[in-house]
Coordinates of N, CA and C in Angstrom, one line a residue:
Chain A
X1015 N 21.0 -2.5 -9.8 CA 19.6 -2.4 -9.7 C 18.9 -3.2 -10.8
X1016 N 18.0 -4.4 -10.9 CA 17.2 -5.4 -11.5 C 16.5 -3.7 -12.7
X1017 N 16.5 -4.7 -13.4 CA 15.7 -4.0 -14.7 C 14.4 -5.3 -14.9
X1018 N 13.4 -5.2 -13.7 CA 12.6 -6.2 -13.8 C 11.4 -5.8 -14.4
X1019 N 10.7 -7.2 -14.3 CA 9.0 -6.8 -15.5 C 8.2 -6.8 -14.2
X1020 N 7.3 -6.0 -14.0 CA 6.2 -5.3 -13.6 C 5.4 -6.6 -13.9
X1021 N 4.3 -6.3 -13.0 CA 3.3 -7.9 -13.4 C 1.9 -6.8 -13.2
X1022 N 1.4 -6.4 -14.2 CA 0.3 -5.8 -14.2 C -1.1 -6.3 -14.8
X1023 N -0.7 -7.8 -14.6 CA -2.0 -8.8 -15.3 C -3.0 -8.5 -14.1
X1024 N -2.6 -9.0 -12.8 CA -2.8 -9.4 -11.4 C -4.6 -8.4 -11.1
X1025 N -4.5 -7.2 -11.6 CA -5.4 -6.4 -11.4 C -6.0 -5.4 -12.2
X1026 N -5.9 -6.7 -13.2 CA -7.0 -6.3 -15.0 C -5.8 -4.6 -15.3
X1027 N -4.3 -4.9 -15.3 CA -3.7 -3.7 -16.1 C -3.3 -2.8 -14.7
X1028 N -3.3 -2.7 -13.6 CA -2.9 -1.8 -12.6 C -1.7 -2.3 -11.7
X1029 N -0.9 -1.8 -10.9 CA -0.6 -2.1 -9.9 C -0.1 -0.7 -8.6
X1030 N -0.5 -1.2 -7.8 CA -0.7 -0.4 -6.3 C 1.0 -0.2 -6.0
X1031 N 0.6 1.8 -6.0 CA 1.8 1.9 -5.1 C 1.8 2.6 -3.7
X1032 N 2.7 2.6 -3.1 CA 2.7 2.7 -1.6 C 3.5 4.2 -2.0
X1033 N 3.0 5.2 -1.7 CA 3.5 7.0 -1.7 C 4.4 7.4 -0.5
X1034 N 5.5 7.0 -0.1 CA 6.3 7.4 1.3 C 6.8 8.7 0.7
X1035 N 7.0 9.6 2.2 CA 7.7 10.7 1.9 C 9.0 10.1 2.2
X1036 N 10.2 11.0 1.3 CA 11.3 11.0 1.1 C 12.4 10.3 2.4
X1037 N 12.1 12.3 2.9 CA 12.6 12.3 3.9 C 11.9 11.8 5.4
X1038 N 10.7 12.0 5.4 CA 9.9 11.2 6.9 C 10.0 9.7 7.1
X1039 N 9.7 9.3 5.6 CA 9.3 7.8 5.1 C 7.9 8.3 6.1
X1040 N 7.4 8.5 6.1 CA 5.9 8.6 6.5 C 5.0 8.1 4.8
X1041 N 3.8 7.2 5.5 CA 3.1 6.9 4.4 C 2.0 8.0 4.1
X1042 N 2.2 8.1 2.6 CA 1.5 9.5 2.2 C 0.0 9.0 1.8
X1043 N -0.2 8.2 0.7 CA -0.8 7.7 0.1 C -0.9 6.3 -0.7
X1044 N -1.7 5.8 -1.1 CA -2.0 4.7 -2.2 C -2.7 5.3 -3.5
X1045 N -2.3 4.9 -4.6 CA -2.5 4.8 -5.9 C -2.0 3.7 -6.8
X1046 N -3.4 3.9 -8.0 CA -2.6 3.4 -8.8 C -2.2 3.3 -10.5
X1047 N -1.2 2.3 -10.7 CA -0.6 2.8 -12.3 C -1.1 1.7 -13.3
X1048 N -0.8 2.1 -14.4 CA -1.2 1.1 -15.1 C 0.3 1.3 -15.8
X1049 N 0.4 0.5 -16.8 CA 1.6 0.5 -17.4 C 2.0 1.9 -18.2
X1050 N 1.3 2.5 -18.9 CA 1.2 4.0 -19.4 C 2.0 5.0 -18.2
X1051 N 1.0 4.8 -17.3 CA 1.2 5.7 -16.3 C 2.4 5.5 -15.8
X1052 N 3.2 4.3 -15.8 CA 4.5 4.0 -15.1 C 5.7 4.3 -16.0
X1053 N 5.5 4.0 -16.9 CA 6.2 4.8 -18.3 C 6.4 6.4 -18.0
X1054 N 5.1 6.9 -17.7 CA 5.5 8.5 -17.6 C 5.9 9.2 -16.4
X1055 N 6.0 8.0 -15.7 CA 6.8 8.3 -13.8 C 8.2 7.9 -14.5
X1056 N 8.3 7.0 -15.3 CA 10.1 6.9 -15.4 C 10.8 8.2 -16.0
X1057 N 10.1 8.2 -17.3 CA 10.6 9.1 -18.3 C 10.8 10.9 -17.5
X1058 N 9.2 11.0 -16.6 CA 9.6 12.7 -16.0 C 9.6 12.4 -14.8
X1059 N 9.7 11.8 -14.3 CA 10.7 12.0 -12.9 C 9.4 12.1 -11.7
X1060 N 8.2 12.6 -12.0 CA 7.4 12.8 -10.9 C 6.0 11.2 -11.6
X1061 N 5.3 11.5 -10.4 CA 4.3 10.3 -10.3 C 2.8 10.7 -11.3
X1062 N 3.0 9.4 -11.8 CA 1.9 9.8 -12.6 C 1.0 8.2 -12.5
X1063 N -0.6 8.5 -12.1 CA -1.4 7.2 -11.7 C -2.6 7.3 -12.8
X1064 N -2.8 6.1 -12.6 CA -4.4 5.7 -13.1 C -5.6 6.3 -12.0
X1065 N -6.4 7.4 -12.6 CA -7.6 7.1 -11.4 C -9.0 6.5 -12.1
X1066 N -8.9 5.8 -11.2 CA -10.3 4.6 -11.5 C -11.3 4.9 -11.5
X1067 N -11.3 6.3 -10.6 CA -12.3 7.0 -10.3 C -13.0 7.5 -12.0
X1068 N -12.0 8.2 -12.4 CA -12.5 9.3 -13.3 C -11.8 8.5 -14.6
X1069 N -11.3 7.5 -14.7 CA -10.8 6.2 -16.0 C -9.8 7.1 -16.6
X1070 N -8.5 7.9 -16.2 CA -7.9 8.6 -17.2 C -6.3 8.4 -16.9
X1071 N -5.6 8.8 -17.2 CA -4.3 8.9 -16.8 C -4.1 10.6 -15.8
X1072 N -3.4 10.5 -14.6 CA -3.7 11.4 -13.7 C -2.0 12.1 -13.7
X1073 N -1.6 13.2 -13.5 CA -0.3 13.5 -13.4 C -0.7 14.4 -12.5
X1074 N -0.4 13.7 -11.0 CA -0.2 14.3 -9.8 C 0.3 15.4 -9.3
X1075 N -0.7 16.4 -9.5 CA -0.1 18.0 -9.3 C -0.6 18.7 -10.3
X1076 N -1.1 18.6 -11.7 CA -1.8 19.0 -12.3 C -2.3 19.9 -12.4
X1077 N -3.4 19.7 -11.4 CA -4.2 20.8 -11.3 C -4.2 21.3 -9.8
X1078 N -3.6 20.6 -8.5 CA -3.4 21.3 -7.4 C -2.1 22.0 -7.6
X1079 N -1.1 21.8 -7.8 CA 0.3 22.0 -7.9 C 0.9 21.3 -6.6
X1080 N 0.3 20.0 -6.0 CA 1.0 19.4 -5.4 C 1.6 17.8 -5.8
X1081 N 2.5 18.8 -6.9 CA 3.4 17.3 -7.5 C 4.1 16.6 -6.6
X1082 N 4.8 15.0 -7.3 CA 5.5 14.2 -6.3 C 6.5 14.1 -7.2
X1083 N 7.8 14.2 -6.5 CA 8.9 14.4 -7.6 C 9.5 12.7 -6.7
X1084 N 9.7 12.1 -8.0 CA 10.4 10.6 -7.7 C 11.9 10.6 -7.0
X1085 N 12.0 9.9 -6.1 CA 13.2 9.7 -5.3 C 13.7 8.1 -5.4
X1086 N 12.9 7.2 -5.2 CA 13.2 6.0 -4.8 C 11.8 5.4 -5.4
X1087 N 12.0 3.9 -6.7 CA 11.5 3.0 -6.2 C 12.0 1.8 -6.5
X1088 N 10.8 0.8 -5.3 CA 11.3 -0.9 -5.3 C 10.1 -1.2 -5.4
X1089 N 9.9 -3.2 -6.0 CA 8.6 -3.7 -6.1 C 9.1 -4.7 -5.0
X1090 N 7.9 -5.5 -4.8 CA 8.1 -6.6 -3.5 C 8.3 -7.6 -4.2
X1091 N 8.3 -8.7 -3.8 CA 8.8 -10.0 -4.0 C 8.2 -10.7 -5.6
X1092 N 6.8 -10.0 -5.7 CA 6.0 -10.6 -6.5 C 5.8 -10.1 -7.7
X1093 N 6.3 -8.7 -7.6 CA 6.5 -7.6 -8.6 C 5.7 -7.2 -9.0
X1094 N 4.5 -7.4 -8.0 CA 3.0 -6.9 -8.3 C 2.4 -5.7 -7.6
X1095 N 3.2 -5.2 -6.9 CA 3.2 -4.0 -5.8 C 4.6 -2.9 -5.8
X1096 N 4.8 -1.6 -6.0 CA 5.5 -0.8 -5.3 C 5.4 0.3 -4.7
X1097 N 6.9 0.4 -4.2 CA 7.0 1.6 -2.9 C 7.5 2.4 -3.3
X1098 N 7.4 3.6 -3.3 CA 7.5 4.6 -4.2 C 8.2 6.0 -3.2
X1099 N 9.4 6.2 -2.6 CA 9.8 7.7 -2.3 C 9.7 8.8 -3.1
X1100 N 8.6 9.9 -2.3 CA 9.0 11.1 -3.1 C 9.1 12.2 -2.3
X1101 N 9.3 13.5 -3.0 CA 9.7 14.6 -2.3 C 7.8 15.2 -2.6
X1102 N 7.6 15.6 -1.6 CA 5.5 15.9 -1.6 C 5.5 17.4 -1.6
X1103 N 5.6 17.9 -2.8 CA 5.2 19.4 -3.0 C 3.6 19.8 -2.2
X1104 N 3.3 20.4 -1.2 CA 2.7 20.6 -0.5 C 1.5 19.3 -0.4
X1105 N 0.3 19.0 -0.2 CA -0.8 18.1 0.6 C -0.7 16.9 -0.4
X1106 N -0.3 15.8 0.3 CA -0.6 14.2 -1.0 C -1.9 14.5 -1.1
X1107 N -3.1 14.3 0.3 CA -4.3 14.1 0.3 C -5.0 15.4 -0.6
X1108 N -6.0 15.0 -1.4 CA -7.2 15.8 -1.7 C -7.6 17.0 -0.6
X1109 N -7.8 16.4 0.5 CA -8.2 17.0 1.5 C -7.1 18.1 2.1
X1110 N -6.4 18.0 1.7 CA -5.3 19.2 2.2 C -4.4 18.3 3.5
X1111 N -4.5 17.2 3.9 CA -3.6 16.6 4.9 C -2.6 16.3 4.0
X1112 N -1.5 16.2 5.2 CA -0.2 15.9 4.5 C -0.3 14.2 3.7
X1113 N -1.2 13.5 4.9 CA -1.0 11.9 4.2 C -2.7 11.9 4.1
X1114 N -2.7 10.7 3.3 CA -4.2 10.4 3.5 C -4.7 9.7 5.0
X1115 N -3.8 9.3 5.2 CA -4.2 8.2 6.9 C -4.3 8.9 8.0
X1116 N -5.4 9.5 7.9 CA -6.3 10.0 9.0 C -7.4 9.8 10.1
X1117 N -7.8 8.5 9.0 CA -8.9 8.4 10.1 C -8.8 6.9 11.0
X1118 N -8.5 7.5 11.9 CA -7.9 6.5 13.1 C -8.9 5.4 13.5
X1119 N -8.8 4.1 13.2 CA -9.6 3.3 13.6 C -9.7 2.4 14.9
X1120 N -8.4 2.2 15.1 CA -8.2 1.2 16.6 C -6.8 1.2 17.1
X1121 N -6.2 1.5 18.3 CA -4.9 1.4 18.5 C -5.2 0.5 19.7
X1122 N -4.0 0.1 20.1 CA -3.7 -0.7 21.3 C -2.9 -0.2 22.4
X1123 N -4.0 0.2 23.7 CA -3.8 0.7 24.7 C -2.5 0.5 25.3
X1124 N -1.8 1.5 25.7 CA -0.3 1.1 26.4 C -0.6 0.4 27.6
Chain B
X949 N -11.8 7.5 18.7 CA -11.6 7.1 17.2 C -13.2 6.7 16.7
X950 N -12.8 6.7 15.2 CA -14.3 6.9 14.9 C -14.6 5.3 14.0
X951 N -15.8 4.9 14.0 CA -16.8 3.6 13.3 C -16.8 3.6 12.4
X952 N -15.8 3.9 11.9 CA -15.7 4.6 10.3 C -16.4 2.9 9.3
X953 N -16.6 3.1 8.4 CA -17.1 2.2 7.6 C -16.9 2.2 6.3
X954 N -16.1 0.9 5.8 CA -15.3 0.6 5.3 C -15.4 0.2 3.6
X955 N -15.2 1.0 2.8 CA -15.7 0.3 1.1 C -15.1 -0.4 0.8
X956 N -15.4 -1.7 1.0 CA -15.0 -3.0 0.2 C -15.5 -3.4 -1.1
X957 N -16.2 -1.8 -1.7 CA -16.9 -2.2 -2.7 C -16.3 -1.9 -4.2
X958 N -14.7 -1.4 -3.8 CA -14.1 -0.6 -5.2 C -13.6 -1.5 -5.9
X959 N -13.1 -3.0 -5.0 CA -12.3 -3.6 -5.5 C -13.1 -5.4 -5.6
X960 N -14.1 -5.2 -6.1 CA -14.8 -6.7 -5.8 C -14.7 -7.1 -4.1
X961 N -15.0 -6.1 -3.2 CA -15.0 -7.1 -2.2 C -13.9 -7.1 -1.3
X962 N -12.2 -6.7 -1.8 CA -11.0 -6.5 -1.7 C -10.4 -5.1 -0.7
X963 N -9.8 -4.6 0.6 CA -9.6 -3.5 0.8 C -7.9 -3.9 0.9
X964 N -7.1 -3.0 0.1 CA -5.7 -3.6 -0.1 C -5.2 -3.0 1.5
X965 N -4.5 -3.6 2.3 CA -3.7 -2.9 3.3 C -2.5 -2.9 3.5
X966 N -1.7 -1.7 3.8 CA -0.7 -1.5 4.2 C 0.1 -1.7 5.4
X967 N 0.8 -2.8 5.6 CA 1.6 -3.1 6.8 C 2.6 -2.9 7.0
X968 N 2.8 -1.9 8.5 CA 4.1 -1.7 8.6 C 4.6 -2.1 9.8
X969 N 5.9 -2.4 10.2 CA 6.5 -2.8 11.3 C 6.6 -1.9 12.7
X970 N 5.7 -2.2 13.4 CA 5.0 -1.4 14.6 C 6.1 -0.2 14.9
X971 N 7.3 -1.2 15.5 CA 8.5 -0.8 15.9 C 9.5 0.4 14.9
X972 N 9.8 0.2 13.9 CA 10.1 0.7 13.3 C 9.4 1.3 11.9
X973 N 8.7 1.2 11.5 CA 7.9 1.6 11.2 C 8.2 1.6 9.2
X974 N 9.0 0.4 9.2 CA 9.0 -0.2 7.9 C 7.9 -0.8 7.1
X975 N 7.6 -0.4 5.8 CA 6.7 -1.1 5.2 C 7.3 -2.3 5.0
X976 N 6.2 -3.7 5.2 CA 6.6 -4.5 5.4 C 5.9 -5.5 4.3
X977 N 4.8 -5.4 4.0 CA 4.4 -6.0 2.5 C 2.6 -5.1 2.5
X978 N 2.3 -5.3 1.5 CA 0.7 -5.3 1.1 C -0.2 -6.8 0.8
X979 N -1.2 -6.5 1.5 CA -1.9 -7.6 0.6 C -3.4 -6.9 1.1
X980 N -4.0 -8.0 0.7 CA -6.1 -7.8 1.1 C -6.8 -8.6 1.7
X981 N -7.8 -7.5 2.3 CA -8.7 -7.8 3.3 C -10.3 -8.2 2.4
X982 N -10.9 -9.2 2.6 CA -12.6 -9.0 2.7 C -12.9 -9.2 3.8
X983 N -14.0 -8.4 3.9 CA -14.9 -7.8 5.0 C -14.5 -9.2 6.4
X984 N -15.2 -10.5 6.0 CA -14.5 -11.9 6.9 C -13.4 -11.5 7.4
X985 N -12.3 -11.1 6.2 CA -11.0 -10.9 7.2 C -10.9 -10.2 7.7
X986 N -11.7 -8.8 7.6 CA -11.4 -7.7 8.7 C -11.8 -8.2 10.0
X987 N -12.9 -8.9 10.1 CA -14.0 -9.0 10.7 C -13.0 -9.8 11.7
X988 N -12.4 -10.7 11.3 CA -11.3 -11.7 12.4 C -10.2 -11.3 12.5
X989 N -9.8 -10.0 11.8 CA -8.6 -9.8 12.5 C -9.0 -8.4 13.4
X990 N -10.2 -8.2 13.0 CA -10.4 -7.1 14.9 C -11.0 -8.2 15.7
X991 N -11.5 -9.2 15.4 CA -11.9 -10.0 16.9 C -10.5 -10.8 17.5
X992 N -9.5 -11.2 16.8 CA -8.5 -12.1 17.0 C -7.6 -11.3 17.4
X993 N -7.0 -10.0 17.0 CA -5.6 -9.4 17.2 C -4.7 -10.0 16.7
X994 N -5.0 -10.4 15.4 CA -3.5 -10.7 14.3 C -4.3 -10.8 13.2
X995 N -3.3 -10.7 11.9 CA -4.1 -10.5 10.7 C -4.6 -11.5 10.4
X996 N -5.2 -11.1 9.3 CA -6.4 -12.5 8.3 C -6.1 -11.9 6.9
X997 N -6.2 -12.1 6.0 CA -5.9 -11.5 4.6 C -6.7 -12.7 3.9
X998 N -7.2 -12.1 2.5 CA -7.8 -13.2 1.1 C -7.3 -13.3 0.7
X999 N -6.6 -14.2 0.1 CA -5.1 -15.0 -0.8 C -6.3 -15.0 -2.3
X1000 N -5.9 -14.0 -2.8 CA -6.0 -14.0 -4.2 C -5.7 -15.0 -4.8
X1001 N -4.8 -15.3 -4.8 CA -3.9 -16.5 -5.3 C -4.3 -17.9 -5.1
X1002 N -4.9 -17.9 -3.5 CA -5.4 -19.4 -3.4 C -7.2 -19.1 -3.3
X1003 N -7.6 -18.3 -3.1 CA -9.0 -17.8 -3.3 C -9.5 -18.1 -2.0
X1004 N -9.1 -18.3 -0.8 CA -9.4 -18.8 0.4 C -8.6 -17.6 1.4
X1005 N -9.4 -17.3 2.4 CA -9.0 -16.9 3.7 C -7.9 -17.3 4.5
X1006 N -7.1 -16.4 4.8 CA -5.6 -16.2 5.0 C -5.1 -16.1 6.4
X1007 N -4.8 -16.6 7.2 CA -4.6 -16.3 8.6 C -3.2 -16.5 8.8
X1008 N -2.5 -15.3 8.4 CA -1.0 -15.0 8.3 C 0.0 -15.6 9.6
X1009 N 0.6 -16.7 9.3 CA 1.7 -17.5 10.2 C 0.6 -18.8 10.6
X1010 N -0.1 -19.2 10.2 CA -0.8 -20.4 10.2 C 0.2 -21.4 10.4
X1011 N 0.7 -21.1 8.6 CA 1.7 -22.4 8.3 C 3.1 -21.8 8.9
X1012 N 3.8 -20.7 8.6 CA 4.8 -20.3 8.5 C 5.3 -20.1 10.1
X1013 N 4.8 -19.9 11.1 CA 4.3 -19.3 12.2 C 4.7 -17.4 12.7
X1014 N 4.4 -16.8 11.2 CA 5.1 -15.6 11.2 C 3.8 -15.0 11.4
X1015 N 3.2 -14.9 12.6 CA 2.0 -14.2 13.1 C 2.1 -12.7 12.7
X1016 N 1.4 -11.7 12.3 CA 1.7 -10.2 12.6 C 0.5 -10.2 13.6
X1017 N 1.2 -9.3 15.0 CA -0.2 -9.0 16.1 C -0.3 -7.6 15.7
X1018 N -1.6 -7.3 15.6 CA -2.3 -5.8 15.0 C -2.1 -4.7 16.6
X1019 N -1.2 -3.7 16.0 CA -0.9 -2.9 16.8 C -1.8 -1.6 17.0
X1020 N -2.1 -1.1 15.5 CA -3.1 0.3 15.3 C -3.3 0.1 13.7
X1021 N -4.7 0.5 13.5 CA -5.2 0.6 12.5 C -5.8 1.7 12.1
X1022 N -5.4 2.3 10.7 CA -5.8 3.9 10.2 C -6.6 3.0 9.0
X1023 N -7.6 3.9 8.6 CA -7.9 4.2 7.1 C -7.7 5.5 6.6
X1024 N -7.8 5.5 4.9 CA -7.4 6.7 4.4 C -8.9 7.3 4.1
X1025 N -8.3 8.6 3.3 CA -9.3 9.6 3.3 C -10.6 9.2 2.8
X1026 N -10.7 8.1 2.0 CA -11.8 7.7 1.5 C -12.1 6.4 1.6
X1027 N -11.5 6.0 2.6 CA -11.9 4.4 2.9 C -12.1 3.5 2.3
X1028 N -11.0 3.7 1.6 CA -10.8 2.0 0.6 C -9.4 1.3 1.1
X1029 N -8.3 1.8 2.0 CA -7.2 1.5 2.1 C -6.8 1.7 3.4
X1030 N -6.1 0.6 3.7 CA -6.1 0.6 5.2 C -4.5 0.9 5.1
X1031 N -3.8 1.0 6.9 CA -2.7 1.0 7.3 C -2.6 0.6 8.5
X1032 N -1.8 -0.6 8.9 CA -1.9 -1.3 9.8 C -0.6 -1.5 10.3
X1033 N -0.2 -1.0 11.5 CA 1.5 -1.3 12.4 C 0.8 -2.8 12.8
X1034 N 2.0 -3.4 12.8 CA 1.7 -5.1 13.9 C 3.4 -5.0 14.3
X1035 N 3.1 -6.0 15.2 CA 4.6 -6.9 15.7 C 4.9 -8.1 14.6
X1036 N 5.5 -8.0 14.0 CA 6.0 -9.4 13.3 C 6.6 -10.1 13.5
X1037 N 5.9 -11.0 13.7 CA 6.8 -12.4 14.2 C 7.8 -13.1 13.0
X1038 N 8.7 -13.3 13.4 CA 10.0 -13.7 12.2 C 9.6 -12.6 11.1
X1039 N 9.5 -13.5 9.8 CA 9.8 -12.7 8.0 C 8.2 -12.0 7.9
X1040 N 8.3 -11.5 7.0 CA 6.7 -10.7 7.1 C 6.6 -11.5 5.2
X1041 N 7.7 -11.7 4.8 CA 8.0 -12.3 3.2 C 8.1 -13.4 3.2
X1042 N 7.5 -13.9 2.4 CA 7.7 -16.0 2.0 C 8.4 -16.5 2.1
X1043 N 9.4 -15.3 1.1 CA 11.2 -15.9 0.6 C 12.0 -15.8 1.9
X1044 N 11.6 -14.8 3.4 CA 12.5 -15.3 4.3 C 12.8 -13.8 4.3
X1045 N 13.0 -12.8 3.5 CA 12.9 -11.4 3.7 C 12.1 -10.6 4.9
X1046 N 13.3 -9.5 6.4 CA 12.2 -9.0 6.7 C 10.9 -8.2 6.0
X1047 N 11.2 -7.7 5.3 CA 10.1 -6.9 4.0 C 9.8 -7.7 2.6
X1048 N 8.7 -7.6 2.1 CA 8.8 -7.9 0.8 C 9.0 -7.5 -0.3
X1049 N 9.6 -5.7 0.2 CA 10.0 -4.9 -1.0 C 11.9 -4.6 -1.1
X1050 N 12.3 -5.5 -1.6 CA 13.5 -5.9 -2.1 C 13.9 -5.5 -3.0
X1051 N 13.2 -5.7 -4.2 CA 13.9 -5.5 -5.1 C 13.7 -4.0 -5.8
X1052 N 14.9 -3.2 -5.5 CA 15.4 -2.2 -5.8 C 15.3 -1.7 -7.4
X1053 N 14.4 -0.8 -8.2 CA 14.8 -0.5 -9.3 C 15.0 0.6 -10.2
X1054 N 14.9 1.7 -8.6 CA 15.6 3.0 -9.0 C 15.2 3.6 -8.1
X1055 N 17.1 4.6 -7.7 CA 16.9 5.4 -7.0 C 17.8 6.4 -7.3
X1056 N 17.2 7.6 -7.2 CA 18.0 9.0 -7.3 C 19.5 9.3 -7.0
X1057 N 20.7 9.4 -7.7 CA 21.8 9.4 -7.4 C 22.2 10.8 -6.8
X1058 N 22.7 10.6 -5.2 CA 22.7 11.9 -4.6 C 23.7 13.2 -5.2

């Protein structure tokens, strides 16, 4: 496994990760890290993001107790993006859904 | 499905989306939409993306001819982030990769 450099210039210090569950590979969510925050996903094992929202460092589960315990990750080609497996201690979403991707925009008729 | 309406406003203009492989349902790379691109790839039925990189409007398989045709489109809970199945035609990656998350840099030893 590559012991590669992160490219966190790309988006003034962040990069986007893709939240799959483990075992579904269902996409859970999008977040994102800054280099702090990715530091503290290595070192304890569960996911820890930047929210942009609120400018702080976030450790996912906190205060719901629906942490993400790290299983798997890879970056893409450009090392500006990754995908991230975890095991999803009860709801990714805010909202209490399992994933955020709910709201259904357009499918293509069979 | 609902008219949901879309904040392109978190990221300068930017909605990052997630593509996955209709069929199997592989993440297959990330990149971004402005509103233009959205706008042409629900009238066209294949993607459009903003090339950050070249600062110009993106009509994926132009050059390469690796078309993605848009199969179903989700947003998430707060409408900054899309998720998008297509058919992919050939590599969905530059380098010739079907994905562009390759590079492997940790995974849980069973």
């Amino acid at each position: 496994m590559a012991d590669v450099r992160l490219d966190f210039q790309k988006q003034g210090g962040l990069i986007p990760a893709i939240i799959l569950d483990h075992s579904s590979k269902e996409v859970l969510m999008l977040a994102y890290l800054n280099e702090e925050a990715y530091q503290l996903t290595r070192s304890s094992g569960q996911m820890w993001y930047w929210s942009r929202s609120r400018q702080e460092l976030w450790h996912k589960g906190a205060t719901s107790g629906h942490y993400q315990t790290v299983r798997k990750i890879t970056a893409d080609c450009d090392l500006d993006t990754l995908l991230i497996e975890v095991d999803q201690t009860g709801a990714a979403c805010h909202t209490g859904a399992k994933s955020c991707f709910f709201n259904q925009i357009w499918q293509e008729q069979a």
